[in-house]
Amino acid sequence: METTAFQKIHTKVDQITKATCSLYATGVGNEEMALVNDRLAQVVKIEGDLVTLQIFSGTEGIPTNAEVVFLGHAPQLAVSDELAGRFFNAYGQPIDGGPEVDGKLVEIGGPSVNPVRRKQPSELIATGIAGIDLNNTLVTGQKIPFFADPDQPYNQVMAMVALRAKADKIILGGMGITNDDYLFFKNLFENAGAIDRIISFVNTTENPPVERLLVPDMALSAAEYFAVEKNQNVLVLLTDMTLYADALSIVSNRMDQIPSKDSMPGSLYSDLAKLYEKAVQFPDGGSITIIAVTTLSGGDITHAIPDNTGYITEGQLFLRKETDIGKVIIDPFRSLSRLKQLVIGKKTREDHPQVMNAAIRLYADAANAKTKIENGFDLTDYDKRAMSFAKDYATELLAIDINIEIDTMIDTAWKLFDKYFSHAETGIKAELVEKYGKQIK
Amino acid sequence: MATTGTVVGIISNLVVVKVNGPVSQNEICYINHHAVKLMAEVIRIGSENAYIQVFESTRGLKTGTPVEFTGHMLEAILGPGILSKNFDGLQHDLDKMEGVFLQKGDYTHPLEVDKDWRFKPLAKVGDEVEAGSWLGEVTENWIAHKIMVPFTFEGEFKVKKIVAAGDYKIEDTIAVLEDEESNEHKVSMIQKWPVKVPIKTYKNKPRPAKFLETGIRVIDSFTPIVEGGTGFIPGPFGTGKTVLQHALSKQADADMIIVAACGERANEVVEIFAEFPELDDPRTGRKLMERTTIIANTSNMPVAAREASVYTAMTIAEYYRSMGLKILLLADSTSRWAQALREMSNRMEELPGPDAFPMDLPAIISNFYSRAGFVHLNNGETGSVTFIGTVSPAGGNLKEPVTEATKKAARCFYALSQNRADSKRYPAIDAVESYSKYLEYPEYIDYVSKAISPKWVDNILDARNILVRGREAYEQINILGDDGVPVEYHEIFWKSEVIDFVILQQDAFDKIDASTPINRQQYMLEKVLNINKTLFSFEHFEEVNPYFKKIINVLKQMNYSEFESEQFKKFEKELEEILNEKAVVETEQP
Ligand SMILES: Nc1ncnc2c1ncn2[C@@H]1O[C@H](COP(=O)(O)OP(=O)(O)OP(=O)(O)O)[C@@H](O)[C@H]1O
Ligand SMILES: [Mg+2]
């Protein structure tokens, strides 16, 4: 980022706090970028001539005579096809040793799509994972996070989903990820021969936390370029949104804002919604789908970050270790894809919705039976059948290492119904049983 | 001369303006930012500064930018053409905006200025009229849209002139009225009204008592809403608030539905855009979109306009109520509106109340709910605005300010339960926790005993009782074990499950099950109550579960079948046979 000759250099900083500095200046625009001793900063408040700047990398060592230059624009990204295959930091600067991208400069965090111009999402995204395709079917234009405890393999599952999804572009927004995770993504994408479909904006644990506030908007601006200008189907991966929200709270805290629940800013809902709502099916065929990760602490989804996320996204995918089979599964109880009804039974076989619901209900009966055992009670014959069913169901359908076609998933479920239950116990519509579940009693 | 000012401070979308003349609280102003005007509202006034909330992003805004004040509050433009429209929170027509993305300052007219409407006069020269009196009507979709004396007209007027029947545009003068001082006033087909002020041109507002059919069994049968009633739906995320509101908007027996999408997902509004023009309104045979107006301020649209959006929607509802119509207003979610208030209040550094919400939040909420109601108009006709809002409690905990304040204001409480949603028992309304205060109104009891059946309210109370007893039995079974309780406990529990599976649960995505007319609800409720009254003989608790599962399965097949069709009767017969297997005493059939 260079300064040009006519830009005025200010050299008198009036106040400095942990994250911000203030100085007297005129003609400055709200949200404008600036350089403070070469560190990138952004205007967050203007009171008369007193301008407050948030310095992304922190204010350590900033002197009162620091050189401040206003850049005259909000944060920008140069967009063009050259973005493909490249790795950038939170400011959109290359970190892969390659050249600067030549392209049209766009301000990140741009305007929203007019809701009447959106199209209803209708294209199924097949992942081969039955916990997703059968129970929580994803659709292009959807926004959905993984809810997972930090020790679960969420980045691996997300990367697998991304690679199988047949997207034209995959854009990774990494926030506060470890360097190891960054290298994991990099290797995986390279080995999959997918590197030219992938663009990454990465803020690792080695970078200042506040910088990561720019990452999602960078990723989404790049996504908009490919989805709007090139009508491509773009998949945006955002990991870890909990660390993004933590950065928001650091900033609001340092600016003395009144915190609401869990020390999060009162605007957390709006802040997150502005990002997630960039997921869209455009009228001309392009789409942006967002798959994110929200790490939980101790599985607590009532914490403000997962709670607000759940209120914004179109469902969530819960990862849980199923001890009975020793594998990680997509938990069918707490997981939900809200857009699934747009495709299941329509783009998939007509028995899909009822089969899916019946299997989950029977799995719930097994969970109740388990509680009975824990309380020292005897099991009924039905309980025992439900428990055997649950084990097969978890192994053959819920585990994340499954990779099969959707019809096979539905057939597998019928097979398990037939093995353990009567028609009445499944509660499936008679005409569907006749057509697809003939073998069942 | 209009007051003007200049920007002297910017904190996100709160802007401080130094003014050169009088300004009033809630006055609308425009910031002249480059070539675009940014709309804003005054929310606090200091000695020489006005604090305004801007209904747009303030990115790039600089101090010194000029501001013009308009002298009026935020107003809705009321007239024919509102039906079937998609507005933003400030009533700009979204369909008229250019391009795929919303552009700052692209403010479009809510109505069609050039369209001809076939006007038919209802008043004649010499008639005495007042605000809200019907001067004439035009046909809007299928509604006889009344052209009224503007609500802002105070006192008595005499019709001096009224145009003959014919085609007119909304801005044409259709009547001239003379006030008591013989001043003449021109009236066109449109009028403006400040959205935060209730429209009160009616004679009185009695307690509402007329049953409003929704086709949703757990509502109509257990927690009924009435014409002009109020209700709210709190629930953790993903428990079915929006699906329930969409079902209401499709099925409820109302003349007009206004959906205020307030700070929620854009895709959910798109669903309405996509489906409603295709779906039939069973009552009129027309398309659902013809009776629907959408106010969309989705979560990615400007936060400040969220608050305005619910008021805009309510004002439109009150306007149509004044025409003698039954309006259903749905807002999803009122918590987002409260959060918008909180963001602003925090920016202004006001003293925060609980959870950092503004201190006066309960008053704001109850004032809003009080605008709903059933009214007698001055001409003897009636109209109603029924309001149902969703609440999104933080962490799913109902002990939070928005839920608590709303509970005091709304008469129906539809509690969505996480447990029911997790076990896919949709709609996840907890029929025991939820309530409708209208069930206690003697006027209501009187009305439904005539309109539905004299036994109706008793049946509802019976059914609710069975649910409570089933719940108790279930707890005992859990504590003492399957064989630690008498077999009757299993029977009591499973009888309550019959009500749960057959009446409470309803598949919103099944063509037939989605909506149940009240006569069918009555028939099925009688049926399951009869099963509940039947004594069965079970040797062992292990027999109970499979037996009732069979019963439930057949009853569900009945729910999926066309009422009284061959198929329906076939399942009904099957049910008889199953019942005869174990029934001790013959039951009376409904
Ligand atoms: N009556 C129903 N029948 C079948 N499925 C339902 C029903 N109600 C809800 N669901 C399922 O639950 C999902 C979430 O419902 P909905 O979007 O209404 O939740 P919500 O309470 O509005 O959540 P939020 O607060 O996050 O907006 C739906 O997408 C659907 O899969
Ligand atoms: Mg909702």
JSON list of N, CA, C and O and ligand atoms in Angstrom, two decimals, chain A residues 311 338, chain B residues 238 240-243 264-265 268 332-333 390 392, ligand 2:
[
{"chain": "A", "resi": 311, "resn": "TYR", "atom": "N", "xyz": [-29.24, -18.21, 15.14]},
{"chain": "A", "resi": 311, "resn": "TYR", "atom": "CA", "xyz": [-30.36, -17.36, 14.74]},
{"chain": "A", "resi": 311, "resn": "TYR", "atom": "C", "xyz": [-30.17, -16.77, 13.34]},
{"chain": "A", "resi": 311, "resn": "TYR", "atom": "O", "xyz": [-31.09, -16.19, 12.78]},
{"chain": "A", "resi": 338, "resn": "ARG", "atom": "N", "xyz": [-31.88, -26.07, 7.16]},
{"chain": "A", "resi": 338, "resn": "ARG", "atom": "CA", "xyz": [-33.23, -25.52, 6.98]},
{"chain": "A", "resi": 338, "resn": "ARG", "atom": "C", "xyz": [-33.65, -25.44, 5.53]},
{"chain": "A", "resi": 338, "resn": "ARG", "atom": "O", "xyz": [-34.80, -25.19, 5.25]},
{"chain": "B", "resi": 238, "resn": "GLY", "atom": "N", "xyz": [-34.24, -22.29, 15.43]},
{"chain": "B", "resi": 238, "resn": "GLY", "atom": "CA", "xyz": [-34.49, -23.57, 14.79]},
{"chain": "B", "resi": 238, "resn": "GLY", "atom": "C", "xyz": [-35.67, -24.35, 15.35]},
{"chain": "B", "resi": 238, "resn": "GLY", "atom": "O", "xyz": [-35.86, -25.51, 15.01]},
{"chain": "B", "resi": 240, "resn": "GLY", "atom": "N", "xyz": [-38.89, -23.48, 14.99]},
{"chain": "B", "resi": 240, "resn": "GLY", "atom": "CA", "xyz": [-40.05, -23.45, 14.09]},
{"chain": "B", "resi": 240, "resn": "GLY", "atom": "C", "xyz": [-40.88, -22.19, 14.12]},
{"chain": "B", "resi": 240, "resn": "GLY", "atom": "O", "xyz": [-42.03, -22.20, 13.71]},
{"chain": "B", "resi": 241, "resn": "LYS", "atom": "N", "xyz": [-40.31, -21.07, 14.58]},
{"chain": "B", "resi": 241, "resn": "LYS", "atom": "CA", "xyz": [-41.08, -19.83, 14.62]},
{"chain": "B", "resi": 241, "resn": "LYS", "atom": "C", "xyz": [-41.48, -19.38, 13.22]},
{"chain": "B", "resi": 241, "resn": "LYS", "atom": "O", "xyz": [-42.63, -19.05, 12.95]},
{"chain": "B", "resi": 242, "resn": "THR", "atom": "N", "xyz": [-40.50, -19.39, 12.32]},
{"chain": "B", "resi": 242, "resn": "THR", "atom": "CA", "xyz": [-40.76, -18.88, 10.98]},
{"chain": "B", "resi": 242, "resn": "THR", "atom": "C", "xyz": [-41.69, -19.81, 10.20]},
{"chain": "B", "resi": 242, "resn": "THR", "atom": "O", "xyz": [-42.61, -19.35, 9.51]},
{"chain": "B", "resi": 243, "resn": "VAL", "atom": "N", "xyz": [-41.46, -21.12, 10.34]},
{"chain": "B", "resi": 243, "resn": "VAL", "atom": "CA", "xyz": [-42.33, -22.07, 9.63]},
{"chain": "B", "resi": 243, "resn": "VAL", "atom": "C", "xyz": [-43.77, -21.87, 10.11]},
{"chain": "B", "resi": 243, "resn": "VAL", "atom": "O", "xyz": [-44.72, -21.87, 9.32]},
{"chain": "B", "resi": 264, "resn": "GLU", "atom": "N", "xyz": [-34.50, -10.68, 9.91]},
{"chain": "B", "resi": 264, "resn": "GLU", "atom": "CA", "xyz": [-34.25, -12.12, 9.77]},
{"chain": "B", "resi": 264, "resn": "GLU", "atom": "C", "xyz": [-33.67, -12.41, 8.38]},
{"chain": "B", "resi": 264, "resn": "GLU", "atom": "O", "xyz": [-33.25, -11.52, 7.68]},
{"chain": "B", "resi": 265, "resn": "ARG", "atom": "N", "xyz": [-33.70, -13.70, 7.99]},
{"chain": "B", "resi": 265, "resn": "ARG", "atom": "CA", "xyz": [-32.98, -14.13, 6.80]},
{"chain": "B", "resi": 265, "resn": "ARG", "atom": "C", "xyz": [-33.67, -13.70, 5.49]},
{"chain": "B", "resi": 265, "resn": "ARG", "atom": "O", "xyz": [-34.89, -13.84, 5.38]},
{"chain": "B", "resi": 268, "resn": "GLU", "atom": "N", "xyz": [-35.72, -16.42, 3.62]},
{"chain": "B", "resi": 268, "resn": "GLU", "atom": "CA", "xyz": [-37.06, -16.73, 4.09]},
{"chain": "B", "resi": 268, "resn": "GLU", "atom": "C", "xyz": [-38.11, -15.84, 3.42]},
{"chain": "B", "resi": 268, "resn": "GLU", "atom": "O", "xyz": [-39.25, -16.25, 3.22]},
{"chain": "B", "resi": 332, "resn": "ASP", "atom": "N", "xyz": [-41.54, -11.06, 12.30]},
{"chain": "B", "resi": 332, "resn": "ASP", "atom": "CA", "xyz": [-40.50, -12.05, 12.60]},
{"chain": "B", "resi": 332, "resn": "ASP", "atom": "C", "xyz": [-39.16, -11.35, 12.41]},
{"chain": "B", "resi": 332, "resn": "ASP", "atom": "O", "xyz": [-38.80, -11.03, 11.29]},
{"chain": "B", "resi": 333, "resn": "SER", "atom": "N", "xyz": [-38.42, -11.00, 13.43]},
{"chain": "B", "resi": 333, "resn": "SER", "atom": "CA", "xyz": [-38.67, -11.28, 14.81]},
{"chain": "B", "resi": 333, "resn": "SER", "atom": "C", "xyz": [-38.64, -9.95, 15.58]},
{"chain": "B", "resi": 333, "resn": "SER", "atom": "O", "xyz": [-37.81, -9.09, 15.29]},
{"chain": "B", "resi": 390, "resn": "THR", "atom": "N", "xyz": [-42.87, -12.98, 16.62]},
{"chain": "B", "resi": 390, "resn": "THR", "atom": "CA", "xyz": [-41.97, -13.99, 17.19]},
{"chain": "B", "resi": 390, "resn": "THR", "atom": "C", "xyz": [-40.97, -13.29, 18.09]},
{"chain": "B", "resi": 390, "resn": "THR", "atom": "O", "xyz": [-40.70, -12.10, 17.94]},
{"chain": "B", "resi": 392, "resn": "SER", "atom": "N", "xyz": [-37.04, -14.04, 19.76]},
{"chain": "B", "resi": 392, "resn": "SER", "atom": "CA", "xyz": [-35.87, -14.90, 19.69]},
{"chain": "B", "resi": 392, "resn": "SER", "atom": "C", "xyz": [-35.03, -14.71, 20.95]},
{"chain": "B", "resi": 392, "resn": "SER", "atom": "O", "xyz": [-34.12, -13.90, 20.96]},
{"chain": "C", "resi": 2, "resn": "MG", "atom": "MG", "xyz": [-37.01, -17.86, 12.02]}
]
